[in-house]
Short mmCIF file of C-alpha atoms in Angstrom, two decimals:
data_model
loop_
_atom_site.label_atom_id
_atom_site.label_comp_id
_atom_site.label_asym_id
_atom_site.label_seq_id
_atom_site.Cartn_x
_atom_site.Cartn_y
_atom_site.Cartn_z
CA MET A 787 -81.93 18.81 -1.00
CA GLU A 788 -82.80 15.44 -2.54
CA CYS A 789 -82.71 17.01 -6.06
CA PHE A 790 -79.22 18.35 -5.25
CA LYS A 791 -78.01 15.00 -4.15
CA ILE A 792 -79.33 13.32 -7.22
CA LEU A 793 -77.83 15.89 -9.60
CA LEU A 794 -74.42 15.78 -7.66
CA ASN A 795 -74.30 12.05 -7.86
CA PHE A 796 -75.28 12.21 -11.56
CA THR A 797 -72.40 14.65 -12.21
CA LEU A 798 -69.86 12.68 -10.30
CA THR A 799 -70.83 9.39 -11.87
CA ARG A 800 -70.47 10.90 -15.39
CA ARG A 801 -67.11 12.42 -14.65
CA ILE A 802 -65.38 9.78 -12.41
CA ARG A 803 -66.91 6.56 -13.59
CA ASN A 804 -65.72 7.36 -17.11
CA LYS A 805 -63.30 5.33 -19.18
CA THR A 806 -61.34 8.40 -20.23
CA PHE A 807 -60.96 9.55 -16.63
CA VAL A 808 -59.79 6.16 -15.40
CA ILE A 809 -57.30 5.79 -18.39
CA VAL A 810 -55.92 9.26 -17.99
CA ASN A 811 -55.34 8.62 -14.22
CA LEU A 812 -53.73 5.38 -14.91
CA LEU A 813 -51.44 6.97 -17.39
CA LEU A 814 -50.71 9.72 -14.81
CA SER A 815 -49.78 7.16 -12.21
CA LEU A 816 -47.60 5.35 -14.69
CA LEU A 817 -45.86 8.57 -15.58
CA ILE A 818 -45.11 9.48 -11.96
CA ALA A 819 -43.70 6.01 -11.36
CA LEU A 820 -41.39 6.30 -14.51
CA LEU A 821 -40.19 9.72 -13.19
CA PHE A 822 -39.22 8.19 -9.88
CA CYS A 823 -37.28 5.45 -11.62
CA VAL A 824 -35.70 7.78 -14.37
CA ASP A 825 -32.23 7.07 -13.11
CA MET A 826 -32.64 3.34 -13.90
CA TYR A 827 -33.50 3.63 -17.59
CA ILE A 828 -32.00 6.93 -18.84
CA PRO A 829 -28.38 5.49 -18.82
CA LEU A 830 -29.65 2.86 -21.28
CA PHE A 831 -30.31 5.61 -23.86
CA PHE A 832 -27.95 8.38 -22.95
CA GLN A 833 -24.38 8.40 -21.86
CA LEU A 834 -24.07 10.60 -18.85
CA ASP A 835 -20.37 11.38 -18.70
CA TYR A 836 -20.76 15.17 -18.00
CA LYS A 837 -17.98 16.86 -16.02
CA PRO A 838 -17.50 20.54 -15.24
CA THR A 839 -14.50 21.97 -17.09
CA ILE A 840 -11.45 23.91 -15.67
CA THR A 841 -8.91 26.13 -17.28
CA CYS A 842 -5.76 27.46 -15.33
CA SER A 843 -3.45 30.32 -16.20
CA ASP A 844 -0.72 28.10 -14.88
CA SER A 845 -0.83 24.51 -16.36
CA SER A 846 0.99 23.10 -13.35
CA VAL A 847 -1.98 23.91 -11.14
CA CYS A 848 -4.35 21.86 -13.48
CA ASP A 849 -1.85 18.98 -13.50
CA GLY A 850 -1.73 18.87 -9.70
CA LEU A 851 -5.60 19.16 -9.37
CA GLU A 852 -6.07 16.35 -11.83
CA SER A 853 -5.11 13.71 -9.50
CA ILE A 854 -7.02 15.22 -6.51
CA LEU A 855 -10.22 16.19 -8.21
CA PRO A 856 -10.93 13.49 -11.04
CA ASN A 857 -14.65 14.60 -11.28
CA PHE A 858 -13.46 17.68 -13.27
CA ARG A 859 -12.28 17.86 -16.85
CA TYR A 860 -9.15 19.91 -17.40
CA ILE A 861 -9.04 21.68 -20.86
CA GLU A 862 -6.76 24.05 -22.63
CA GLU A 863 -9.02 25.42 -25.32
CA GLU A 864 -12.01 27.57 -24.59
CA LYS A 865 -14.18 25.84 -27.26
CA GLU A 866 -14.10 22.53 -25.17
CA ARG A 867 -15.67 24.18 -22.05
CA GLU A 868 -19.06 23.02 -20.68
CA SER A 869 -21.84 25.25 -19.47
CA GLU A 870 -20.51 24.82 -15.98
CA HIS A 871 -16.91 26.11 -16.26
CA TYR A 872 -14.37 27.48 -13.91
CA HIS A 873 -11.05 29.42 -14.60
CA ILE A 874 -8.28 29.55 -12.05
CA GLU A 875 -6.16 32.61 -12.20
CA CYS A 876 -2.83 32.09 -10.62
CA SER A 877 -0.80 34.92 -9.11
CA ASP A 878 -0.27 35.84 -5.49
CA THR A 879 -3.65 34.36 -4.87
CA TYR A 880 -5.72 31.59 -6.47
CA ASP A 881 -8.82 33.32 -7.99
CA ILE A 882 -11.60 30.93 -9.11
CA MET A 883 -13.56 32.80 -11.87
CA VAL A 884 -17.14 31.49 -12.10
CA GLU A 885 -18.18 32.43 -15.67
CA GLY A 886 -21.67 30.82 -16.08
CA GLU A 887 -23.59 28.00 -14.47
CA TYR A 888 -22.19 26.55 -11.25
CA GLN A 889 -22.84 24.16 -8.38
CA GLU A 890 -22.00 25.06 -4.88
CA ILE A 891 -20.70 21.59 -4.29
CA SER A 892 -18.26 22.03 -7.20
CA LEU A 893 -16.99 25.20 -5.93
CA THR A 894 -16.43 23.84 -2.50
CA GLN A 895 -14.55 20.75 -3.93
CA LEU A 896 -12.47 23.09 -6.05
CA GLU A 897 -11.64 25.35 -3.12
CA LEU A 898 -10.67 22.47 -0.99
CA GLY A 899 -8.67 20.81 -3.78
CA LEU A 900 -6.57 23.93 -4.19
CA LYS A 901 -5.81 24.05 -0.53
CA GLN A 902 -4.93 20.32 -0.54
CA TRP A 903 -2.71 20.63 -3.58
CA GLN A 904 -0.84 23.61 -1.80
CA GLU A 905 -0.39 21.36 1.27
CA ILE A 906 1.14 18.54 -0.83
CA THR A 907 3.37 21.01 -2.79
CA LEU A 908 4.49 22.53 0.58
CA ILE A 909 5.58 19.15 1.88
CA GLN A 910 7.24 17.88 -1.29
CA GLU A 911 9.03 21.06 -2.38
CA GLY A 912 9.29 22.92 0.85
CA ILE A 913 7.43 26.05 -0.39
CA LEU A 914 6.66 28.20 2.56
CA THR A 915 3.98 30.54 1.06
CA PHE A 916 0.38 29.50 1.24
CA LYS A 917 -1.78 31.43 -1.20
CA PRO A 918 -5.36 32.25 -0.25
CA VAL A 919 -8.32 31.05 -2.46
CA TYR A 920 -10.93 33.64 -3.65
CA ILE A 921 -14.11 33.04 -5.62
CA HIS A 922 -15.23 35.73 -8.08
CA TYR A 923 -18.68 35.57 -9.85
CA MET A 924 -18.36 36.98 -13.33
CA GLN A 925 -22.14 37.36 -13.82
CA GLU A 926 -25.10 37.95 -11.49
CA GLU A 927 -26.31 34.70 -9.90
CA GLU A 928 -29.48 33.39 -11.37
CA ASP A 929 -32.30 33.07 -8.93
CA SER A 930 -33.61 29.60 -8.96
CA ALA A 931 -36.97 30.91 -7.57
CA ASP A 932 -37.61 32.44 -10.98
CA THR A 933 -37.45 28.91 -12.52
CA TRP A 934 -39.61 27.29 -9.82
CA GLY A 935 -42.08 30.20 -10.15
CA PHE A 936 -42.28 29.68 -13.83
CA LEU A 937 -43.01 25.90 -13.44
CA CYS A 938 -45.68 26.79 -10.74
CA ILE A 939 -47.33 29.37 -13.00
CA THR A 940 -47.45 26.98 -15.92
CA ALA A 941 -48.90 24.07 -13.81
CA VAL A 942 -51.67 26.22 -12.38
CA TYR A 943 -52.48 27.75 -15.81
CA PHE A 944 -53.08 24.28 -17.40
CA LEU A 945 -55.03 23.03 -14.37
CA ALA A 946 -57.30 26.04 -14.70
CA LEU A 947 -57.81 25.42 -18.35
CA SER A 948 -58.50 21.76 -17.91
CA PHE A 949 -61.00 22.01 -15.04
CA ALA A 950 -62.66 25.20 -16.14
CA GLY A 951 -63.64 23.78 -19.42
CA SER A 952 -64.86 20.31 -18.25
CA VAL A 953 -67.99 21.44 -16.27
CA ALA A 954 -68.77 24.17 -18.79
CA ASN A 955 -68.73 21.54 -21.57
CA ASP A 956 -71.13 19.47 -19.52
CA ILE A 957 -73.66 22.31 -19.39
CA VAL A 958 -73.35 22.90 -23.17
CA TYR A 959 -73.86 19.22 -23.86
CA GLU A 960 -76.95 18.96 -21.56
CA LYS A 961 -78.50 22.04 -23.15
CA ALA A 962 -77.70 21.15 -26.70
CA THR A 963 -79.20 17.70 -26.34
CA ARG A 964 -82.32 19.16 -24.70
CA MET A 965 -81.50 17.04 -21.58
CA MET A 966 -81.58 20.29 -19.55
CA GLU A 967 -85.34 20.70 -20.12
CA LEU A 968 -86.04 17.29 -18.67
CA ILE A 969 -83.70 18.02 -15.61
CA LEU A 970 -85.32 21.37 -14.90
CA THR A 971 -88.87 19.75 -14.73
CA SER A 972 -87.84 18.21 -11.39
CA ALA A 973 -85.11 20.67 -10.12
CA ASP A 974 -84.64 24.47 -9.88
CA ALA A 975 -81.98 25.98 -12.09
CA SER A 976 -80.10 27.33 -9.05
CA VAL A 977 -79.91 23.84 -7.59
CA HIS A 978 -78.64 22.57 -10.95
CA LEU A 979 -75.95 25.25 -10.98
CA LEU A 980 -74.81 24.52 -7.45
CA ALA A 981 -74.78 20.82 -8.10
CA LYS A 982 -72.55 21.29 -11.13
CA LEU A 983 -70.18 23.61 -9.42
CA PHE A 984 -69.91 21.52 -6.29
CA GLY A 985 -69.49 18.39 -8.47
CA GLY A 986 -66.68 20.08 -10.46
CA TRP A 987 -64.98 21.18 -7.27
CA LEU A 988 -65.19 17.66 -5.83
CA VAL A 989 -63.65 16.19 -8.99
CA LEU A 990 -60.78 18.67 -8.86
CA LEU A 991 -60.06 17.70 -5.19
CA PHE A 992 -60.44 14.04 -6.10
CA GLN A 993 -57.88 14.40 -8.94
CA LEU A 994 -55.47 16.33 -6.58
CA GLY A 995 -55.82 13.52 -4.06
CA ILE A 996 -54.91 10.88 -6.57
CA PHE A 997 -51.93 12.85 -7.65
CA LEU A 998 -50.74 13.21 -4.03
CA ILE A 999 -51.28 9.57 -3.34
CA ASP A 1000 -49.23 8.58 -6.36
CA ILE A 1001 -46.43 10.81 -5.26
CA VAL A 1002 -46.42 9.42 -1.63
CA VAL A 1003 -46.55 5.80 -2.78
CA CYS A 1004 -43.72 6.23 -5.33
CA SER A 1005 -41.69 7.99 -2.69
CA VAL A 1006 -42.11 5.32 -0.14
CA ILE A 1007 -41.29 2.59 -2.65
CA ARG A 1008 -38.21 4.40 -3.88
CA TYR A 1009 -37.09 5.04 -0.29
CA ILE A 1010 -37.44 1.33 0.53
CA TYR A 1011 -35.53 0.37 -2.55
CA ASP A 1012 -32.39 2.61 -2.19
CA ARG A 1013 -33.37 5.71 -0.19
CA GLY A 1014 -33.66 7.54 -3.47
CA LYS A 1015 -29.81 7.46 -3.75
CA GLY A 1016 -29.68 6.78 -7.50
CA LEU A 1017 -32.35 9.42 -8.32
CA VAL A 1018 -30.61 12.12 -6.23
CA GLU A 1019 -27.23 11.20 -7.88
CA LEU A 1020 -28.78 11.63 -11.34
CA LEU A 1021 -30.36 14.96 -10.34
CA VAL A 1022 -27.06 16.23 -8.99
CA GLU A 1023 -25.21 15.06 -12.07
CA LEU A 1024 -27.59 16.91 -14.21
CA GLY A 1025 -27.33 20.00 -12.19
CA LEU A 1026 -30.93 20.16 -11.06
CA VAL A 1027 -30.28 19.98 -7.29
CA GLN A 1028 -27.37 20.41 -4.92
CA GLU A 1029 -25.66 17.33 -3.51
CA ILE A 1030 -27.54 15.54 -0.84
CA TYR A 1031 -25.38 13.14 1.15
CA ASP A 1032 -28.00 10.92 2.78
CA ILE A 1033 -31.73 10.58 2.95
CA THR A 1034 -33.11 9.00 6.12
CA LEU A 1035 -36.28 9.12 8.07
CA SER A 1036 -34.61 11.20 10.64
CA SER A 1037 -33.16 13.70 8.09
CA ILE A 1038 -36.64 14.01 6.48
CA GLY A 1039 -38.14 14.64 9.91
CA GLU A 1040 -35.51 17.18 10.75
CA TRP A 1041 -36.11 18.95 7.35
CA ILE A 1042 -39.87 19.03 8.13
CA THR A 1043 -39.17 20.45 11.59
CA HIS A 1044 -36.89 23.17 10.23
CA ASN A 1045 -39.28 24.06 7.26
CA THR A 1046 -42.70 24.16 8.92
CA ASP A 1047 -43.22 27.85 7.84
CA MET A 1048 -42.49 26.87 4.29
CA ILE A 1049 -44.90 23.86 4.44
CA GLY A 1050 -47.64 26.15 5.89
CA TYR A 1051 -47.07 28.71 3.13
CA LEU A 1052 -47.35 25.90 0.46
CA CYS A 1053 -50.72 24.78 1.90
CA LEU A 1054 -51.94 28.29 1.91
CA ALA A 1055 -50.87 28.89 -1.54
CA LEU A 1056 -52.51 25.53 -2.62
CA VAL A 1057 -55.89 26.79 -1.07
CA ILE A 1058 -55.56 30.12 -2.90
CA MET A 1059 -54.70 28.30 -6.18
CA LEU A 1060 -57.75 26.07 -5.76
CA LEU A 1061 -59.94 29.01 -4.99
CA GLY A 1062 -58.72 30.73 -8.18
CA ILE A 1063 -59.46 27.73 -10.39
CA LEU A 1064 -62.92 27.41 -8.77
CA LEU A 1065 -63.49 31.11 -9.58
CA VAL A 1066 -62.43 30.55 -13.25
CA GLN A 1067 -64.64 27.43 -13.43
CA SER A 1068 -67.68 29.28 -11.97
CA VAL A 1069 -67.46 32.22 -14.40
CA LEU A 1070 -67.11 29.97 -17.45
CA VAL A 1071 -70.09 27.73 -16.26
CA ILE A 1072 -72.35 30.86 -15.94
CA LEU A 1073 -71.28 32.19 -19.28
CA SER A 1074 -71.78 28.86 -21.03
CA SER A 1075 -75.42 28.67 -19.89
CA PHE A 1076 -76.21 31.01 -22.80
CA ILE A 1077 -74.79 28.71 -25.39
CA SER A 1078 -77.52 26.79 -27.28
CA ASN A 1079 -75.24 24.36 -29.23
CA ILE A 1080 -71.69 23.00 -29.21
CA GLU A 1081 -70.84 25.09 -32.29
CA GLU A 1082 -71.41 28.32 -30.41
CA ALA A 1083 -69.15 27.26 -27.57
CA GLY A 1084 -66.11 28.87 -29.00
CA ASN A 1085 -67.90 32.30 -29.08
CA ILE A 1086 -67.55 32.62 -25.27
CA GLN A 1087 -64.89 30.10 -24.27
CA SER A 1088 -62.21 31.15 -26.86
CA PRO A 1089 -62.07 34.80 -25.72
CA PHE A 1090 -62.08 33.68 -22.11
CA TYR A 1091 -59.20 31.30 -22.77
CA LEU A 1092 -57.28 34.11 -24.58
CA LEU A 1093 -57.94 36.36 -21.47
CA LEU A 1094 -56.61 33.57 -19.32
CA MET A 1095 -53.47 33.32 -21.49
CA GLY A 1096 -52.89 37.07 -21.21
CA VAL A 1097 -52.98 36.73 -17.40
CA TYR A 1098 -50.47 33.86 -17.75
CA TYR A 1099 -48.02 35.90 -19.69
CA LEU A 1100 -48.45 38.87 -17.46
CA THR A 1101 -47.59 36.82 -14.46
CA ILE A 1102 -44.49 35.45 -16.06
CA PHE A 1103 -43.50 38.98 -16.88
CA VAL A 1104 -43.72 40.11 -13.28
CA ASN A 1105 -42.23 36.88 -11.92
CA THR A 1106 -39.12 38.51 -10.47
CA LYS A 1107 -37.91 38.89 -6.95
CA GLU A 1108 -38.34 42.65 -6.94
CA SER A 1109 -41.83 42.58 -8.44
CA MET A 1110 -43.11 39.83 -6.28
CA THR A 1111 -41.76 41.43 -3.15
CA ASN A 1112 -42.61 45.17 -3.57
CA GLY A 1113 -43.86 45.67 -7.17
CA LEU A 1114 -46.68 44.81 -9.42
CA GLY A 1115 -46.44 41.06 -8.76
CA ARG A 1116 -47.23 41.70 -5.05
CA ILE A 1117 -50.30 43.77 -5.99
CA LEU A 1118 -51.50 41.14 -8.37
CA SER A 1119 -51.06 38.41 -5.72
CA LEU A 1120 -53.57 40.15 -3.50
CA LEU A 1121 -56.33 40.40 -6.25
CA PRO A 1122 -58.77 37.56 -7.05
CA PHE A 1123 -58.18 35.66 -10.32
CA PHE A 1124 -54.49 36.83 -10.37
CA SER A 1125 -53.66 35.45 -6.97
CA MET A 1126 -53.96 31.81 -8.12
CA LEU A 1127 -50.87 32.38 -10.33
CA CYS A 1128 -48.91 35.06 -8.43
CA MET A 1129 -49.33 33.92 -4.78
CA PRO A 1130 -47.72 30.44 -5.25
CA CYS A 1131 -44.66 32.14 -6.84
CA ARG A 1132 -44.18 34.41 -3.84
CA ILE A 1133 -43.38 31.39 -1.73
CA PHE A 1134 -40.10 30.84 -3.40
CA TYR A 1135 -39.14 34.47 -2.52
CA HIS A 1136 -39.97 33.93 1.12
CA SER A 1137 -41.99 37.22 1.12
CA LEU A 1138 -45.48 36.42 2.56
CA PRO A 1139 -46.42 38.84 5.35
CA PRO A 1140 -49.37 37.56 7.28
CA LEU A 1141 -51.51 40.58 6.11
CA ASP A 1142 -50.84 39.72 2.51
CA ILE A 1143 -52.13 36.16 3.10
CA VAL A 1144 -55.27 37.34 4.84
CA ILE A 1145 -56.05 39.89 2.03
CA SER A 1146 -55.36 37.28 -0.73
CA LEU A 1147 -57.52 34.65 0.89
CA GLY A 1148 -60.25 37.04 1.66
CA SER A 1149 -60.40 38.45 -1.81
CA ALA A 1150 -60.34 35.00 -3.42
CA ILE A 1151 -63.32 33.78 -1.19
CA GLY A 1152 -65.23 37.08 -1.52
CA ALA A 1153 -64.89 36.92 -5.32
CA LEU A 1154 -66.03 33.29 -5.50
CA VAL A 1155 -69.09 33.96 -3.35
CA PHE A 1156 -69.87 37.14 -5.36
CA VAL A 1157 -69.71 35.38 -8.66
CA VAL A 1158 -71.86 32.51 -7.50
CA VAL A 1159 -74.51 34.79 -5.83
CA LEU A 1160 -74.62 37.26 -8.72
CA GLY A 1161 -74.36 34.54 -11.39
CA THR A 1162 -77.29 32.32 -10.12
CA PRO A 1163 -80.11 34.58 -11.49
CA ILE A 1164 -78.14 35.04 -14.71
CA TYR A 1165 -77.67 31.33 -15.00
CA LYS A 1166 -81.49 30.82 -14.50
CA ILE A 1167 -82.21 32.97 -17.53
CA GLY A 1168 -79.37 31.69 -19.72
CA ILE A 1169 -80.10 28.06 -19.25
CA LEU A 1170 -83.60 28.39 -20.79
CA ASP A 1171 -82.57 30.85 -23.48
CA TYR A 1172 -82.49 29.08 -26.93
CA SER A 1173 -82.95 32.25 -28.89
CA ASP A 1174 -80.87 33.19 -31.92
CA LYS A 1175 -79.71 36.55 -30.31
CA SER A 1176 -76.05 37.35 -30.12
CA ILE A 1177 -74.12 36.32 -27.02
CA LYS A 1178 -73.75 39.98 -26.05
CA ASP A 1179 -77.54 40.66 -26.21
CA LYS A 1180 -78.21 37.48 -24.22
CA LEU A 1181 -75.80 38.52 -21.56
CA MET A 1182 -76.32 42.22 -20.96
CA LYS A 1183 -80.04 42.24 -19.91
CA PRO A 1184 -79.78 39.51 -17.26
CA LEU A 1185 -76.47 40.96 -15.99
CA LEU A 1186 -77.99 44.36 -15.48
CA SER A 1187 -81.07 42.96 -13.81
CA SER A 1188 -78.99 40.80 -11.53
CA ILE A 1189 -76.88 43.83 -10.45
CA LYS A 1190 -80.02 45.81 -9.73
CA GLU A 1191 -81.43 43.04 -7.53
#
């Protein structure tokens, strides 16, 4: 136990009390702070005068709406249209044709504006007919869950790459510099493996904690400054979020109360994501024990990274509502290694039956325990193997003997 503590302390000291680690976290904190203040400096470099465009089959309708809804741009030629564009077909009804991207708040404003313009016309000209307003979507609505799912997949993929390679490279360095022989004179190889894995896991949690603290601190500061009003206005103007009228502590508390299930799902997905990253890290550490020098690292790590890239693209391919709900995506979310990418995406489709959560968690924990238990005797052999045999020959014999045991 004493050897474990010493090795763990040595691992954490090398990783955390490191200039590179400190500088990277300072830069990360600075980047998060800049993102929370993006609305303050973007207007200095970019002119944000974007307005959705409108065309009308009856020009008098556009003329009437222009004074009521100045936040739209009324055009006559199609080539001037923006990505968010609405066409109003005027006949016995007013039909709003949604031809591309759209915002719910824009549609609501446009619908109310048409009704208000009719009321004004009714009073001024004595017109007795009141035309109904209908909204028609010319193309299938894009599911925003696909976008959020893609962002989630990408974030988890790069986290897995970053943390999986860090501990493995420590093993390669210690073995290449013959430091490993000195360490193993005082500690068993299995203790060394557990100390390295546990140290890597603690560093991952520590890094995640720093990220969450940065987010919370920046959120509180921005709330005190202007309740996030400027940031929300910029996001709405860029079409990234729907309009939020006010942000108060009571509204935040109300949102949390109404979304406790979603928050619980997010926490579960985070646990599954961490278990998946730890599984990748453990497999790569055990395989790297057979590498005798830094030049050989690519022989094992490069194919492993290519495999991880294949999983990444497969997950993007199945990242659709149908697949994640009842198709291949749902099956992959229940399997270890795949679940760290697929399960977080399923949150955005609100399709997480309790049984699926239990199976996914159980498989992820079971796979991690299996790899550590099976890999420990393999690691003991590989860490002392300095022969010139191929990686395949080095791995096959200890793997078969470990399975038999």
